Each structure stands twice: as structure tokens, then as C-alpha cells.
CSV table of C-alpha atoms and ligand atoms in Angstrom, one decimal:
chain,number,residue,atom,x,y,z
A,66,MET,CA,0.0,0.0,0.0
A,67,LYS,CA,1.2,3.5,-0.8
A,68,LEU,CA,-0.4,6.7,0.3
A,69,ARG,CA,0.6,9.8,-1.7
A,70,PRO,CA,1.7,12.7,0.6
A,71,ASP,CA,0.1,15.4,-1.6
A,72,ILE,CA,-3.5,16.4,-1.5
A,73,ALA,CA,-5.4,15.9,-4.8
A,74,LEU,CA,-7.5,18.9,-5.8
A,75,THR,CA,-10.4,19.6,-8.0
A,76,PHE,CA,-11.9,22.8,-9.5
A,77,ASP,CA,-13.6,24.2,-6.4
A,78,ASP,CA,-10.4,23.7,-4.4
A,79,VAL,CA,-8.5,26.3,-6.3
A,80,LEU,CA,-8.6,29.7,-7.9
A,81,LEU,CA,-6.3,31.3,-10.5
A,82,VAL,CA,-4.2,34.2,-9.2
A,83,PRO,CA,-4.7,37.4,-11.3
A,84,ARG,CA,-1.5,38.7,-12.9
A,85,HIS,CA,-0.4,41.7,-14.9
A,86,SER,CA,-2.1,41.8,-18.3
A,87,SER,CA,-1.5,44.0,-21.3
A,88,ILE,CA,-4.6,42.6,-23.1
A,89,ARG,CA,-7.0,45.3,-23.9
A,90,SER,CA,-9.9,43.4,-25.4
A,91,ARG,CA,-11.2,39.8,-25.1
A,92,GLN,CA,-11.2,39.8,-28.9
A,93,ASP,CA,-7.4,39.9,-28.8
A,94,ILE,CA,-7.4,36.4,-27.2
A,95,ASP,CA,-6.9,33.4,-29.5
A,96,LEU,CA,-8.7,30.3,-28.2
A,97,SER,CA,-7.4,28.0,-30.9
A,98,SER,CA,-5.8,24.8,-29.7
A,99,GLN,CA,-4.7,21.3,-30.8
A,100,LEU,CA,-7.4,18.6,-30.7
A,101,THR,CA,-4.7,16.1,-31.9
A,102,ARG,CA,-1.3,16.7,-33.3
A,103,GLU,CA,-2.9,17.2,-36.7
A,104,ILE,CA,-6.2,18.9,-36.1
A,105,GLN,CA,-6.7,22.4,-34.6
A,106,LEU,CA,-9.9,23.8,-33.2
A,107,HIS,CA,-10.7,27.5,-33.0
A,108,LEU,CA,-12.8,26.8,-29.9
A,109,PRO,CA,-11.2,24.2,-27.5
A,110,ILE,CA,-14.5,22.5,-26.7
A,111,ILE,CA,-15.7,18.9,-27.5
A,112,SER,CA,-19.2,17.6,-26.9
A,113,ALA,CA,-19.0,14.3,-25.1
A,114,ASN,CA,-19.7,11.0,-26.7
A,115,MET,CA,-22.8,10.3,-24.6
A,116,ASP,CA,-26.2,9.3,-26.0
A,117,THR,CA,-27.8,12.3,-24.3
A,118,VAL,CA,-25.2,14.7,-25.7
A,119,THR,CA,-23.8,14.0,-29.2
A,120,GLU,CA,-25.5,12.8,-32.3
A,121,ALA,CA,-25.4,14.5,-35.7
A,122,SER,CA,-27.2,17.8,-34.9
A,123,MET,CA,-24.9,18.5,-31.9
A,124,ALA,CA,-21.8,17.5,-33.9
A,125,ILE,CA,-22.9,19.9,-36.7
A,126,ALA,CA,-23.4,22.8,-34.3
A,127,MET,CA,-20.2,22.1,-32.4
A,128,ALA,CA,-18.1,22.1,-35.6
A,129,GLN,CA,-19.9,25.2,-37.0
A,130,HIS,CA,-18.8,27.1,-33.9
A,131,GLY,CA,-15.2,26.0,-34.0
A,132,GLY,CA,-15.4,23.0,-31.7
A,133,ILE,CA,-16.1,19.4,-32.5
A,134,GLY,CA,-18.6,16.7,-31.5
A,135,VAL,CA,-17.8,13.0,-30.9
A,136,LEU,CA,-20.7,10.8,-31.9
A,137,HIS,CA,-21.5,8.2,-29.2
A,138,ARG,CA,-21.1,4.5,-30.0
A,139,PHE,CA,-24.3,3.2,-28.4
A,140,MET,CA,-26.0,2.6,-31.7
A,141,SER,CA,-25.5,0.2,-34.6
A,142,LEU,CA,-22.4,0.6,-36.8
A,143,GLU,CA,-24.6,1.5,-39.7
A,144,ARG,CA,-26.4,4.2,-37.8
A,145,GLN,CA,-23.2,5.7,-36.5
A,146,ALA,CA,-21.7,5.8,-40.0
A,147,GLU,CA,-24.9,7.4,-41.2
A,148,GLN,CA,-24.6,10.0,-38.5
A,149,VAL,CA,-21.1,10.7,-39.7
A,150,ARG,CA,-22.3,11.1,-43.2
A,151,LYS,CA,-25.0,13.5,-42.0
A,152,VAL,CA,-22.4,15.8,-40.4
A,153,LYS,CA,-20.1,15.6,-43.5
A,154,ARG,CA,-23.0,16.5,-45.8
A,155,ALA,CA,-24.2,19.5,-43.6
A,156,GLU,CA,-21.8,22.1,-45.0
A,157,SER,CA,-19.2,22.2,-47.7
A,158,LEU,CA,-18.4,24.6,-50.5
A,159,VAL,CA,-18.7,22.0,-53.2
A,160,VAL,CA,-21.3,19.2,-53.2
A,161,HIS,CA,-19.2,16.5,-54.8
A,162,ASN,CA,-22.1,14.1,-55.6
A,163,PRO,CA,-25.0,16.4,-56.5
A,164,LEU,CA,-28.3,14.7,-57.3
A,165,THR,CA,-28.7,14.3,-61.0
A,166,ILE,CA,-31.3,13.1,-63.5
A,167,SER,CA,-31.3,12.1,-67.1
A,168,PRO,CA,-32.8,14.4,-69.7
A,169,ASP,CA,-34.9,11.5,-70.8
A,170,ALA,CA,-36.5,11.0,-67.4
A,171,SER,CA,-40.1,12.2,-67.0
A,172,VAL,CA,-41.3,15.4,-65.2
A,173,ALA,CA,-43.1,13.0,-62.8
A,174,GLN,CA,-39.8,11.2,-62.0
A,175,ALA,CA,-38.0,14.5,-61.4
A,176,ARG,CA,-40.8,15.7,-59.1
A,177,GLN,CA,-40.6,12.5,-57.1
A,178,VAL,CA,-36.8,12.6,-56.7
A,179,MET,CA,-37.1,16.2,-55.5
A,180,VAL,CA,-39.7,15.2,-52.9
A,181,ASP,CA,-37.9,12.1,-51.8
A,182,GLU,CA,-34.6,13.9,-51.4
A,183,ASN,CA,-36.1,17.2,-50.1
A,184,VAL,CA,-34.2,19.3,-52.7
A,185,GLY,CA,-35.4,22.2,-54.9
A,186,GLY,CA,-33.4,21.2,-58.0
A,187,LEU,CA,-31.5,18.5,-59.9
A,188,VAL,CA,-28.6,18.7,-62.3
A,189,VAL,CA,-29.4,17.1,-65.6
A,190,VAL,CA,-26.6,15.0,-67.1
A,191,ASP,CA,-26.5,12.9,-70.2
A,192,GLU,CA,-25.5,9.3,-70.4
A,193,SER,CA,-21.8,10.2,-70.5
A,194,GLY,CA,-21.9,12.4,-67.4
A,195,ARG,CA,-21.9,15.7,-69.3
A,196,LEU,CA,-23.9,18.6,-68.0
A,197,ALA,CA,-27.1,19.0,-70.0
A,198,GLY,CA,-29.1,21.4,-67.9
A,199,MET,CA,-30.8,22.1,-64.6
A,200,VAL,CA,-34.4,21.4,-63.5
A,201,THR,CA,-36.0,23.0,-60.5
A,202,THR,CA,-39.3,22.7,-58.7
A,203,ARG,CA,-40.5,25.7,-60.6
A,204,ASP,CA,-40.0,23.8,-63.9
A,205,VAL,CA,-41.9,20.7,-62.8
A,206,LEU,CA,-44.5,21.8,-60.3
A,207,LEU,CA,-47.1,23.2,-62.6
A,208,ALA,CA,-46.1,21.3,-65.8
A,209,THR,CA,-49.4,20.0,-67.2
A,210,ASP,CA,-48.0,16.8,-68.7
A,211,PRO,CA,-46.1,14.7,-66.2
A,212,LEU,CA,-44.9,12.4,-69.0
A,213,LEU,CA,-43.0,15.2,-70.7
A,214,PRO,CA,-39.2,14.5,-70.7
A,215,VAL,CA,-37.1,16.6,-68.4
A,216,ARG,CA,-35.2,18.0,-71.5
A,217,ALA,CA,-38.4,19.8,-72.5
A,218,VAL,CA,-38.8,21.8,-69.2
A,219,MET,CA,-35.2,22.2,-68.0
A,220,THR,CA,-32.9,25.3,-68.3
A,221,PRO,CA,-30.5,24.0,-71.0
A,222,ARG,CA,-26.7,24.0,-70.6
A,223,GLU,CA,-26.3,27.1,-72.9
A,224,ARG,CA,-28.3,29.3,-70.5
A,225,LEU,CA,-26.6,28.1,-67.3
A,226,VAL,CA,-23.8,29.9,-65.4
A,227,VAL,CA,-21.1,27.3,-64.8
A,228,ALA,CA,-17.6,27.2,-63.4
A,229,GLY,CA,-14.5,25.1,-63.6
A,230,THR,CA,-13.6,22.4,-61.1
A,231,ASN,CA,-11.3,24.6,-58.9
A,232,GLU,CA,-13.7,27.6,-58.4
A,233,THR,CA,-12.9,29.7,-55.3
A,234,LEU,CA,-15.6,30.7,-52.8
A,235,GLU,CA,-15.2,34.4,-53.7
A,236,ALA,CA,-15.4,33.8,-57.5
A,237,ALA,CA,-18.4,31.5,-57.0
A,238,ARG,CA,-20.2,34.0,-54.8
A,239,GLU,CA,-19.6,36.7,-57.5
A,240,LYS,CA,-20.9,34.5,-60.3
A,241,LEU,CA,-24.0,33.5,-58.5
A,242,TYR,CA,-24.7,37.1,-57.4
A,243,GLN,CA,-24.2,38.6,-60.9
A,244,ALA,CA,-26.5,36.0,-62.5
A,245,ARG,CA,-29.0,36.1,-59.6
A,246,VAL,CA,-29.1,32.3,-59.5
A,247,GLU,CA,-28.7,29.8,-56.6
A,248,LYS,CA,-26.8,26.9,-58.1
A,249,LEU,CA,-23.4,26.8,-59.9
A,250,PRO,CA,-22.5,23.5,-61.6
A,251,LEU,CA,-18.8,22.7,-61.8
A,252,ILE,CA,-17.6,21.1,-65.0
A,253,THR,CA,-14.4,19.9,-66.7
A,254,PRO,CA,-13.3,21.5,-70.0
A,255,ALA,CA,-15.1,18.5,-71.7
A,256,GLY,CA,-18.3,19.4,-70.0
A,257,THR,CA,-18.4,16.6,-67.4
A,258,LEU,CA,-20.1,17.5,-64.2
A,259,THR,CA,-17.8,17.3,-61.1
A,260,GLY,CA,-19.7,19.1,-58.5
A,261,LEU,CA,-22.1,21.9,-57.5
A,262,ILE,CA,-21.8,25.1,-55.4
A,263,THR,CA,-25.0,26.4,-53.9
A,264,ALA,CA,-25.8,29.9,-52.7
A,265,GLN,CA,-27.1,28.4,-49.5
A,266,ASP,CA,-23.8,26.7,-48.8
A,267,ILE,CA,-21.9,29.9,-49.3
A,268,VAL,CA,-24.2,31.7,-46.8
A,269,LYS,CA,-23.5,28.9,-44.3
A,270,ILE,CA,-19.8,29.2,-44.7
A,271,GLN,CA,-19.9,32.9,-44.3
A,272,GLU,CA,-22.0,32.6,-41.2
A,273,HIS,CA,-19.4,30.3,-39.6
A,274,PRO,CA,-15.9,31.6,-40.5
A,275,HIS,CA,-14.2,29.7,-37.7
A,276,ALA,CA,-15.9,26.3,-38.3
A,277,THR,CA,-13.9,23.2,-37.9
A,278,LYS,CA,-13.4,21.9,-41.4
A,279,ASP,CA,-11.5,19.2,-43.4
A,280,GLN,CA,-9.6,19.8,-46.6
A,281,LEU,CA,-12.8,19.5,-48.6
A,282,GLY,CA,-14.5,22.2,-46.6
A,283,ARG,CA,-16.8,19.7,-44.8
A,284,LEU,CA,-17.4,19.9,-41.0
A,285,ARG,CA,-15.2,17.6,-39.0
A,286,VAL,CA,-16.6,15.0,-36.7
A,287,GLY,CA,-15.3,12.3,-34.3
A,288,ALA,CA,-16.7,8.8,-33.7
A,289,ALA,CA,-16.4,6.9,-30.4
A,290,LEU,CA,-15.5,3.2,-30.4
A,291,GLY,CA,-15.1,0.4,-27.8
A,292,VAL,CA,-12.2,-2.1,-27.7
A,293,ARG,CA,-13.8,-5.3,-29.2
A,294,SER,CA,-12.7,-6.7,-32.5
A,295,GLU,CA,-16.0,-5.6,-34.0
A,296,ASP,CA,-15.0,-2.0,-33.2
A,297,VAL,CA,-12.3,-2.2,-35.9
A,298,GLU,CA,-15.2,-2.7,-38.4
A,299,ARG,CA,-17.0,0.2,-36.8
A,300,ALA,CA,-13.9,2.4,-37.2
A,301,ALA,CA,-13.6,1.4,-40.9
A,302,ALA,CA,-17.3,2.2,-41.5
A,303,CYS,CA,-17.0,5.6,-39.8
A,304,ILE,CA,-13.8,6.5,-41.7
A,305,GLU,CA,-15.4,5.4,-44.9
A,306,ALA,CA,-18.3,7.8,-44.1
A,307,GLY,CA,-15.8,10.6,-43.5
A,308,ALA,CA,-15.0,10.6,-39.7
A,309,ASP,CA,-11.9,12.7,-38.9
A,310,LEU,CA,-11.2,11.3,-35.5
A,311,LEU,CA,-11.6,8.0,-33.7
A,312,VAL,CA,-12.1,8.1,-30.0
A,313,VAL,CA,-11.4,5.0,-28.0
A,314,ASP,CA,-13.8,5.4,-25.2
A,315,ILE,CA,-13.0,3.2,-22.2
A,316,ALA,CA,-13.6,4.1,-18.5
A,317,HIS,CA,-10.2,2.6,-17.5
A,318,GLY,CA,-8.0,3.6,-20.5
A,319,ASP,CA,-4.7,2.6,-18.9
A,320,SER,CA,-5.5,-1.1,-19.7
A,321,ASP,CA,-4.1,-3.8,-22.0
A,322,HIS,CA,-7.2,-3.9,-24.2
A,323,THR,CA,-7.2,-0.1,-24.8
A,324,ILE,CA,-3.5,-0.1,-25.6
A,325,GLN,CA,-4.0,-3.0,-28.1
A,326,MET,CA,-7.0,-1.3,-29.7
A,327,VAL,CA,-5.0,2.0,-30.1
A,328,LYS,CA,-2.2,0.0,-31.8
A,329,ARG,CA,-4.6,-1.8,-34.0
A,330,LEU,CA,-6.3,1.4,-35.1
A,331,LYS,CA,-3.1,3.1,-35.8
A,332,GLN,CA,-1.9,0.2,-37.9
A,333,SER,CA,-5.1,-0.2,-39.8
A,334,PHE,CA,-5.9,3.5,-40.3
A,335,PRO,CA,-2.6,5.4,-40.2
A,336,GLY,CA,-4.2,8.5,-41.7
A,337,THR,CA,-6.8,9.0,-39.0
A,338,GLY,CA,-6.2,10.6,-35.6
A,339,VAL,CA,-6.9,8.4,-32.5
A,340,MET,CA,-7.9,10.0,-29.2
A,341,ALA,CA,-7.7,7.5,-26.3
A,342,GLY,CA,-8.7,7.4,-22.7
A,343,ASN,CA,-9.7,7.8,-20.0
A,344,VAL,CA,-6.7,8.0,-17.7
A,345,ALA,CA,-5.9,10.0,-14.6
A,346,THR,CA,-2.1,9.5,-14.2
A,347,GLY,CA,1.1,10.4,-16.1
A,348,ASP,CA,1.8,6.6,-16.4
A,349,GLY,CA,-1.5,6.2,-18.2
A,350,VAL,CA,-0.6,9.0,-20.6
A,351,ARG,CA,2.8,7.4,-21.3
A,352,GLU,CA,1.2,4.0,-22.0
A,353,LEU,CA,-1.3,5.4,-24.5
A,354,ALA,CA,1.3,7.6,-26.1
A,355,ASP,CA,3.6,4.6,-26.6
A,356,ALA,CA,0.7,2.8,-28.3
A,357,GLY,CA,0.4,5.6,-30.8
A,358,ALA,CA,-2.5,7.8,-29.5
A,359,ASP,CA,-2.7,11.3,-31.0
A,360,SER,CA,-4.4,12.8,-28.0
A,361,ILE,CA,-5.3,11.6,-24.5
A,362,LYS,CA,-8.5,12.0,-22.6
A,363,VAL,CA,-8.2,12.6,-18.8
A,364,GLY,CA,-10.9,12.0,-16.2
A,365,VAL,CA,-11.8,9.1,-14.1
A,366,GLY,CA,-15.0,9.5,-12.1
A,367,ALA,CA,-15.2,13.3,-12.5
A,368,GLY,CA,-18.3,13.5,-14.7
A,369,SER,CA,-21.5,15.0,-13.4
A,370,ILE,CA,-23.4,11.7,-13.9
A,371,CYS,CA,-20.5,9.4,-12.7
A,372,ILE,CA,-20.6,7.3,-9.6
A,373,THR,CA,-17.4,5.4,-10.4
A,374,ARG,CA,-15.6,6.8,-7.4
A,375,ILE,CA,-18.5,5.8,-5.1
A,376,VAL,CA,-18.9,2.3,-6.6
A,377,THR,CA,-15.2,1.4,-7.0
A,378,GLY,CA,-13.3,3.7,-4.7
A,379,PHE,CA,-11.1,4.8,-7.7
A,380,GLY,CA,-10.5,8.2,-9.3
A,381,VAL,CA,-8.3,11.2,-9.0
A,382,PRO,CA,-9.8,14.7,-8.4
A,383,GLN,CA,-9.9,16.3,-11.8
A,384,LEU,CA,-7.5,19.3,-11.4
A,385,THR,CA,-4.7,17.1,-10.1
A,386,ALA,CA,-5.4,14.5,-12.7
A,387,ILE,CA,-5.1,17.1,-15.5
A,388,ALA,CA,-1.9,18.6,-14.0
A,389,ASP,CA,-0.2,15.2,-13.4
A,390,CYS,CA,-1.1,14.0,-17.0
A,391,ALA,CA,0.0,17.4,-18.5
A,392,GLU,CA,3.5,17.0,-17.0
A,393,VAL,CA,4.0,13.9,-19.1
A,394,SER,CA,2.0,14.9,-22.2
A,395,ARG,CA,3.7,18.3,-22.5
A,396,LYS,CA,7.1,16.6,-22.8
A,397,LEU,CA,5.6,14.3,-25.6
A,398,ASP,CA,4.0,17.3,-27.3
A,399,LEU,CA,0.7,15.4,-27.1
A,400,PRO,CA,-2.6,17.3,-26.7
A,401,LEU,CA,-4.6,16.5,-23.5
A,402,VAL,CA,-8.4,16.6,-23.3
A,403,ALA,CA,-9.9,17.4,-19.8
A,404,ASP,CA,-13.0,15.2,-19.7
A,405,GLY,CA,-15.8,15.7,-17.2
A,406,GLY,CA,-16.6,17.6,-14.0
A,407,MET,CA,-16.8,21.2,-15.4
A,408,ARG,CA,-19.9,23.2,-14.6
A,409,THR,CA,-18.9,26.7,-15.4
A,410,SER,CA,-16.7,28.7,-17.8
A,411,GLY,CA,-14.4,29.2,-14.7
A,412,ASP,CA,-14.0,25.5,-14.4
A,413,VAL,CA,-13.1,25.3,-18.2
A,414,THR,CA,-10.5,28.0,-17.7
A,415,LYS,CA,-9.0,26.1,-14.7
A,416,ALA,CA,-8.9,22.9,-16.8
A,417,LEU,CA,-7.1,24.6,-19.6
A,418,ALA,CA,-4.8,26.5,-17.2
A,419,ALA,CA,-3.9,23.2,-15.6
A,420,GLY,CA,-2.5,21.9,-18.9
A,421,ALA,CA,-5.4,20.7,-21.0
A,422,SER,CA,-5.5,21.7,-24.7
A,423,THR,CA,-9.2,21.1,-25.0
A,424,VAL,CA,-12.2,20.2,-22.8
A,425,MET,CA,-14.9,17.7,-23.2
A,426,LEU,CA,-18.3,18.7,-21.9
A,427,GLY,CA,-21.3,16.5,-21.1
A,428,SER,CA,-24.0,17.8,-18.9
A,429,MET,CA,-23.1,21.5,-19.7
A,430,LEU,CA,-24.4,20.8,-23.2
A,431,ALA,CA,-27.0,18.1,-22.5
A,432,GLY,CA,-29.9,20.6,-21.9
A,433,THR,CA,-29.5,22.2,-25.3
A,434,GLU,CA,-31.8,21.9,-28.3
A,435,GLU,CA,-29.2,20.0,-30.3
A,436,ALA,CA,-28.7,17.3,-27.7
A,437,PRO,CA,-30.6,14.0,-28.5
A,438,GLY,CA,-33.9,13.4,-26.8
A,439,ALA,CA,-37.1,15.4,-26.3
A,440,GLU,CA,-37.6,18.0,-23.6
A,441,ILE,CA,-39.7,17.3,-20.6
A,442,VAL,CA,-41.9,19.7,-18.8
A,443,ARG,CA,-42.1,19.4,-15.0
A,444,ASP,CA,-43.9,21.8,-12.7
A,445,GLY,CA,-44.0,24.3,-15.6
A,446,ARG,CA,-40.2,24.1,-16.2
A,447,ARG,CA,-38.4,22.6,-19.2
A,448,TYR,CA,-35.8,19.9,-18.8
A,449,LYS,CA,-33.8,17.4,-20.8
A,450,VAL,CA,-32.4,14.0,-19.7
A,451,VAL,CA,-28.7,13.3,-19.3
A,452,ARG,CA,-27.5,9.9,-18.4
A,453,GLY,CA,-24.1,8.2,-17.6
A,454,MET,CA,-23.1,5.7,-20.2
A,455,ALA,CA,-22.6,3.2,-17.4
A,456,SER,CA,-26.0,4.0,-15.8
A,457,LEU,CA,-28.5,1.2,-15.4
A,458,SER,CA,-30.7,2.2,-18.3
A,459,ALA,CA,-27.7,2.7,-20.7
A,460,ASN,CA,-26.4,-0.7,-19.7
A,461,VAL,CA,-29.8,-2.3,-20.4
A,462,GLU,CA,-30.1,-0.7,-23.8
A,463,ARG,CA,-26.5,-1.6,-24.7
A,464,ARG,CA,-27.2,-5.3,-23.9
A,465,LYS,CA,-30.3,-5.2,-26.0
A,466,LEU,CA,-28.3,-3.6,-28.9
A,467,ASP,CA,-25.6,-6.3,-28.6
A,468,ASN,CA,-28.4,-8.9,-28.7
A,469,THR,CA,-26.9,-10.4,-25.5
A,470,VAL,CA,-30.3,-10.1,-23.8
A,471,VAL,CA,-33.7,-9.9,-25.5
A,472,GLU,CA,-35.9,-9.8,-22.4
A,473,PHE,CA,-34.4,-8.6,-19.2
A,474,THR,CA,-34.9,-11.1,-16.3
A,475,GLU,CA,-34.6,-10.2,-12.6
A,476,GLU,CA,-31.1,-11.9,-12.6
A,477,ASP,CA,-30.0,-9.7,-15.5
A,478,TRP,CA,-31.0,-6.6,-13.5
A,479,THR,CA,-29.1,-7.7,-10.4
A,480,GLU,CA,-26.0,-8.4,-12.5
A,481,VAL,CA,-25.7,-4.8,-13.7
A,482,VAL,CA,-23.5,-2.7,-11.4
A,483,PRO,CA,-24.2,0.9,-12.6
A,484,GLU,CA,-21.3,3.4,-12.5
A,485,GLY,CA,-23.5,6.3,-13.7
A,486,VAL,CA,-26.8,7.9,-13.0
A,487,GLU,CA,-29.7,9.4,-15.0
A,488,ALA,CA,-30.7,13.0,-14.3
A,489,PHE,CA,-32.6,16.0,-15.5
A,490,VAL,CA,-30.9,19.2,-16.6
A,491,PRO,CA,-32.7,22.5,-17.3
A,492,TYR,CA,-33.5,23.1,-21.0
A,493,ARG,CA,-31.0,25.7,-22.2
A,494,GLY,CA,-31.9,26.6,-25.8
A,495,ASP,CA,-29.4,26.6,-28.6
A,496,VAL,CA,-25.9,25.2,-28.0
A,497,ALA,CA,-24.5,28.2,-29.8
A,498,ASP,CA,-25.6,30.4,-26.9
A,499,ILE,CA,-23.9,28.2,-24.3
A,500,LEU,CA,-20.7,28.2,-26.4
A,501,ILE,CA,-20.7,32.0,-26.6
A,502,GLN,CA,-21.0,32.2,-22.8
A,503,VAL,CA,-18.3,29.6,-22.2
A,504,ALA,CA,-15.9,31.1,-24.7
A,505,GLY,CA,-16.5,34.6,-23.4
A,506,GLY,CA,-15.8,33.5,-19.8
A,507,VAL,CA,-12.6,31.7,-20.8
A,508,ARG,CA,-11.4,34.7,-22.8
A,509,SER,CA,-12.0,36.9,-19.8
A,510,GLY,CA,-10.2,34.4,-17.6
A,511,MET,CA,-7.2,34.4,-20.0
A,512,SER,CA,-7.0,38.2,-19.8
A,513,TYR,CA,-6.7,37.9,-16.0
A,514,ALA,CA,-3.7,35.6,-16.7
A,515,GLY,CA,-2.2,38.0,-19.2
A,516,ALA,CA,-2.4,35.2,-21.8
A,517,ARG,CA,-3.3,35.7,-25.4
A,518,THR,CA,-3.1,32.0,-26.2
A,519,ILE,CA,-3.6,28.7,-24.4
A,520,PRO,CA,0.1,27.8,-24.4
A,521,VAL,CA,0.8,31.1,-22.7
A,522,LEU,CA,-2.0,30.4,-20.2
A,523,TRP,CA,-0.2,27.1,-19.3
A,524,GLU,CA,3.0,29.1,-18.5
A,525,ASN,CA,1.3,32.0,-16.7
A,526,ALA,CA,-1.2,30.0,-14.6
A,527,GLU,CA,-0.7,30.1,-10.9
A,528,PHE,CA,-3.3,28.4,-8.7
A,529,VAL,CA,-4.0,29.1,-5.0
A,530,ARG,CA,-5.9,26.7,-2.8
A,531,VAL,CA,-9.0,28.0,-1.2
A,532,THR,CA,-10.8,27.2,2.0
A,533,PRO,CA,-14.5,26.5,2.2
A,534,ALA,CA,-14.8,30.2,3.3
A,535,GLY,CA,-13.0,31.2,0.2
A,536,THR,CA,-15.3,29.1,-2.0
A,537,LYS,CA,-18.3,30.7,-0.2
A,538,GLU,CA,-16.9,34.1,-0.9
A,539,SER,CA,-16.5,33.3,-4.6
A,540,GLY,CA,-20.3,33.0,-5.2
A,541,SER,CA,-22.7,35.8,-4.7
A,542,HIS,CA,-23.3,36.0,-1.0
A,543,ASP,CA,-25.1,38.0,1.7
A,544,VAL,CA,-27.7,39.3,-0.8
A,545,ASN,CA,-31.1,38.1,-1.7
A,546,LEU,CA,-31.0,37.2,-5.4
A,547,ILE,CA,-33.7,38.6,-7.6
B,122,LIG,P1,-19.7,16.0,-17.4
B,122,LIG,O1,-19.3,16.4,-16.0
B,122,LIG,O2,-19.3,17.0,-18.4
B,122,LIG,O3,-18.9,14.7,-17.7
B,122,LIG,O4,-21.2,15.7,-17.5
B,122,LIG,C1,-19.0,14.0,-18.9
B,122,LIG,C2,-18.1,12.8,-18.9
B,122,LIG,O5,-18.5,11.8,-17.9
B,122,LIG,C3,-18.0,10.6,-18.3
B,122,LIG,N1,-19.1,9.6,-18.2
B,122,LIG,C4,-19.2,8.7,-17.2
B,122,LIG,N2,-18.3,8.4,-16.2
B,122,LIG,N3,-19.9,6.7,-15.5
B,122,LIG,C5,-18.7,7.4,-15.3
B,122,LIG,O6,-17.9,7.1,-14.4
B,122,LIG,C6,-20.7,6.9,-16.5
B,122,LIG,O7,-21.8,6.3,-16.6
B,122,LIG,C7,-20.4,8.0,-17.4
B,122,LIG,N4,-21.0,8.5,-18.5
B,122,LIG,C8,-20.1,9.4,-19.0
B,122,LIG,C9,-17.5,10.7,-19.7
B,122,LIG,O8,-16.0,10.7,-19.7
B,122,LIG,C10,-18.1,12.0,-20.2
B,122,LIG,O9,-17.4,12.6,-21.2
């Protein structure tokens, strides 16, 4: 038995000491940070891979605002890959596989495709893939003869505004504006269709200048995996669908099976970043780094819905865990993700100051519109559900998904030892509003540290321990809140 002499600390145990700052405006602060060695985020925030936090709509919103979402793994491989595809399709300058139709198809067929695919227009291409025209709802909606061929109602190639395959955003915007049209087909010199730029996509791009994007201008997204051999297939399907990051999601990441999985993923998919965890010690960081991980997730039992520490007796208070892990990861130049336990923008600042490059948030984002699940009204107030991925209900659903149990017997119920709980969190509207508040708080915090960037924050951060009286003083006190 060994008892460490030092006291382990978490967010409420400390405050950051203000220091001289020459920063005049929060806007001078750069929050960009490494997600992995390869991928940078403008906003160092990741939405947690929990089934009450991240599916496609959360991942889309997170990436649009400069962070990233990690799609949870408690769904079939096919569904997870489809969710990846949904994020990748959400925004890009060029639609690489636009919906097309033959000039010989009927108006009725064109109408049907537009309804089925929920689009307002189709590119018309001939049998050799050459652009022949465009057909929109306006062309087909009121056409009297549904059997007319598309060629009779389409706008023909000669009357279309087109561009070459390497059109820039600015040039495309100008062409669309000058012609007052919404769609710009891209073609080779021989006339073969290679893609489509839409006015709507340009607007989206301009609305989110700091979005997290891949080389093709598509939003980036992560996909969580377990450590079973089937999870290699899951990884392959998600990468095929366009996933930018694999997240090996294991409660005790400093373990043989996690290390083997990281090695396997790095061998099979050398071009894709692997985030691995969770660990709470420098040794854990070293093990996963040796296995080839591209970033490490820190946090054992810190999450709002976790009861691992109660059930098992294990865990390290989160601020100490981050600081201990950062000591090792910094030497290896490996980004660290602080996962779990943050409730305020102040906690996020402390996690970053302690050495994290990014933070992963669960319950802080679970009450938002984009989180999966419907809202619930109780006593006139709106809530959403958040649950630990090791909670009883999540365990039951996982076993059903795995087909290990079809009907749950009493014995099955008693076998489950939950390490998480289910809870309500207040409904909090759009995730964008939460991100603005958190980013604003962190920016303000960094100005107290005189730090324009996160690496300078690491250097400048000085923590003091606080007593319960100090913690009480930190909140509003001795007033009646309105
Ligand atoms: P927050 O505090 O942001 O934490 O809600 C989110 C993180 O909590 C972890 N997590 C769990 N930990 N039992 C645990 O011990 C669970 O059932 C559980 N579910 C999620 C996870 O790391 C997540 O990102």
C-alpha cells in the first residue's frame, strides 16, 4: 500500500491568481488549440460521446462554432456511419455528388426525386456524365403533362452559369450574385459534371468563419469506439463515411485492451487521428502515447453523472489528474483533453490552465436543443435528460443492442452494477448560446492571466488553494438574489 503525501485537488479547491495583463480586449485572445497533433480547433470544446449529448445535430453545431462533437457509440455501426455522413453533408463549398437526373426521365420522376430527397433542384446530365441542364421545382411543379421528358422543361446548358472544377468561394459568390441564381454546376473542359456550389452553402460558410473543417471544406466530426474486435469494423465504416477522429472510449483507459486497440487502429488507419482514454495519471498518458495515440483524454469519475468513485473507490480529483497528466503529455507534445466535471466557464478556464489543450463537456451541453432526446416539462419548467453511459438504463439498452439479452430477467437486472446515473438538466436553448458564454468566460479568464493564447496560459497559470470560506466568498453572498 502506498499513500501519496500530496492532497489531490479539483476545480472548487483552487482559484487562479490574477497577474499583470496587457490585453485590452477579449477579442485579442486566441482560443485556438490542438485537438490532436494534426487537427486544430478555433474553440477548444468537444461535446461528449454520450447518447444524451452528441448525435449529428450536436456535432454539426459544435463544428460550425469551431469545436467538434464526438458521436457516441451506443448505436449500430450502420447508424453511427450514417450520422457521420449527415455531419459531413451538412456544410461544404462543393457538393461533390450532386443529385442528378437524365434528360430523358419524365417530369413526374424529377418531381418524385425532389420530394424524396427534399431538394429544390436537380442537375441534368446525359449518359456520359456531361452537364445537359438544370431542372428545379418551378419547372416541374405546374407542368401540365407529367410524362414530358425533363429536357423539355429544364434550363438548358447554354443558359446556365457554370464554373471550372477549382472555383474559389469568392469567385463562385460573385458569379451566383451577378446571374442572380442559386446553383453553380462545376464542369471539366469537356463538360463533365464534377460538383455543384449552392448559394445556401456559401451563406452557411460565411456565417461560420471559424468552423472546424476538413480539406474538402466539410465539417469535422469524431466517432467513439469500444475495444472489441467488431469495433475495428465500426472504425472502418465511420472512416469510410468521413470521420476525422476515432475516440477509444473506455472508462479505464490505462489497460491492455485499450492499448491494443489503439495500436490496431493506428496500424489499420494510419491517416486518422486516435484520441484515447480515459486516464488519470502520467503513467496512463505514457502507455497510450507509446501505443500511438494522437491525443489523450483525462478524467476518471469526475463527470456529473458518474458514480465510479463511489462504486469502486477509484479516481483522481480532476484538477490534479489534469496537472499530473500534463506534466507527461507536454514533454511528448501530445494534446490533452480534460473530460468531465466542469460546470462553469471558470472550471473550463481552470482545466485549460492546468494543462489541457481542450475540454470535453457532457451535462453542460445536455440541456440544449441539439442534444438528442425530447424536452420534458415538470412543474412548468423545461428539462432534458442526461445519463451516464454506465448507468442502469444505458447498460440495459446496450445489452439489447448487442443482442446479448432480448428480455431482461430479474437476474440480469441484479447483475448490472451501474457506475453512472440518470438525471434532468434544465433546458438551455441553442448550444451556440452556451458556447458563446463559455468562450466569453474563458477569454475573460485568460485576460486575467495576461495570456493571449492557451500555451501562454499554461505558462502563466498560478493556482491558490482555497478554504470553504474562500469558496463561499466566490459565489454571490449575503444578498437576496432577484
Ligand atoms: P460532465 O461532467 O461534463 O462529464 O457531464 C462527462 C463525462 O463523464 C464521463 N461519463 C461517465 N463516467 N460513469 C462514469 O464514471 C458513467 O456512466 C459515465 N458516462 C459518462 C465521460 O467521460 C463523459 O465525457
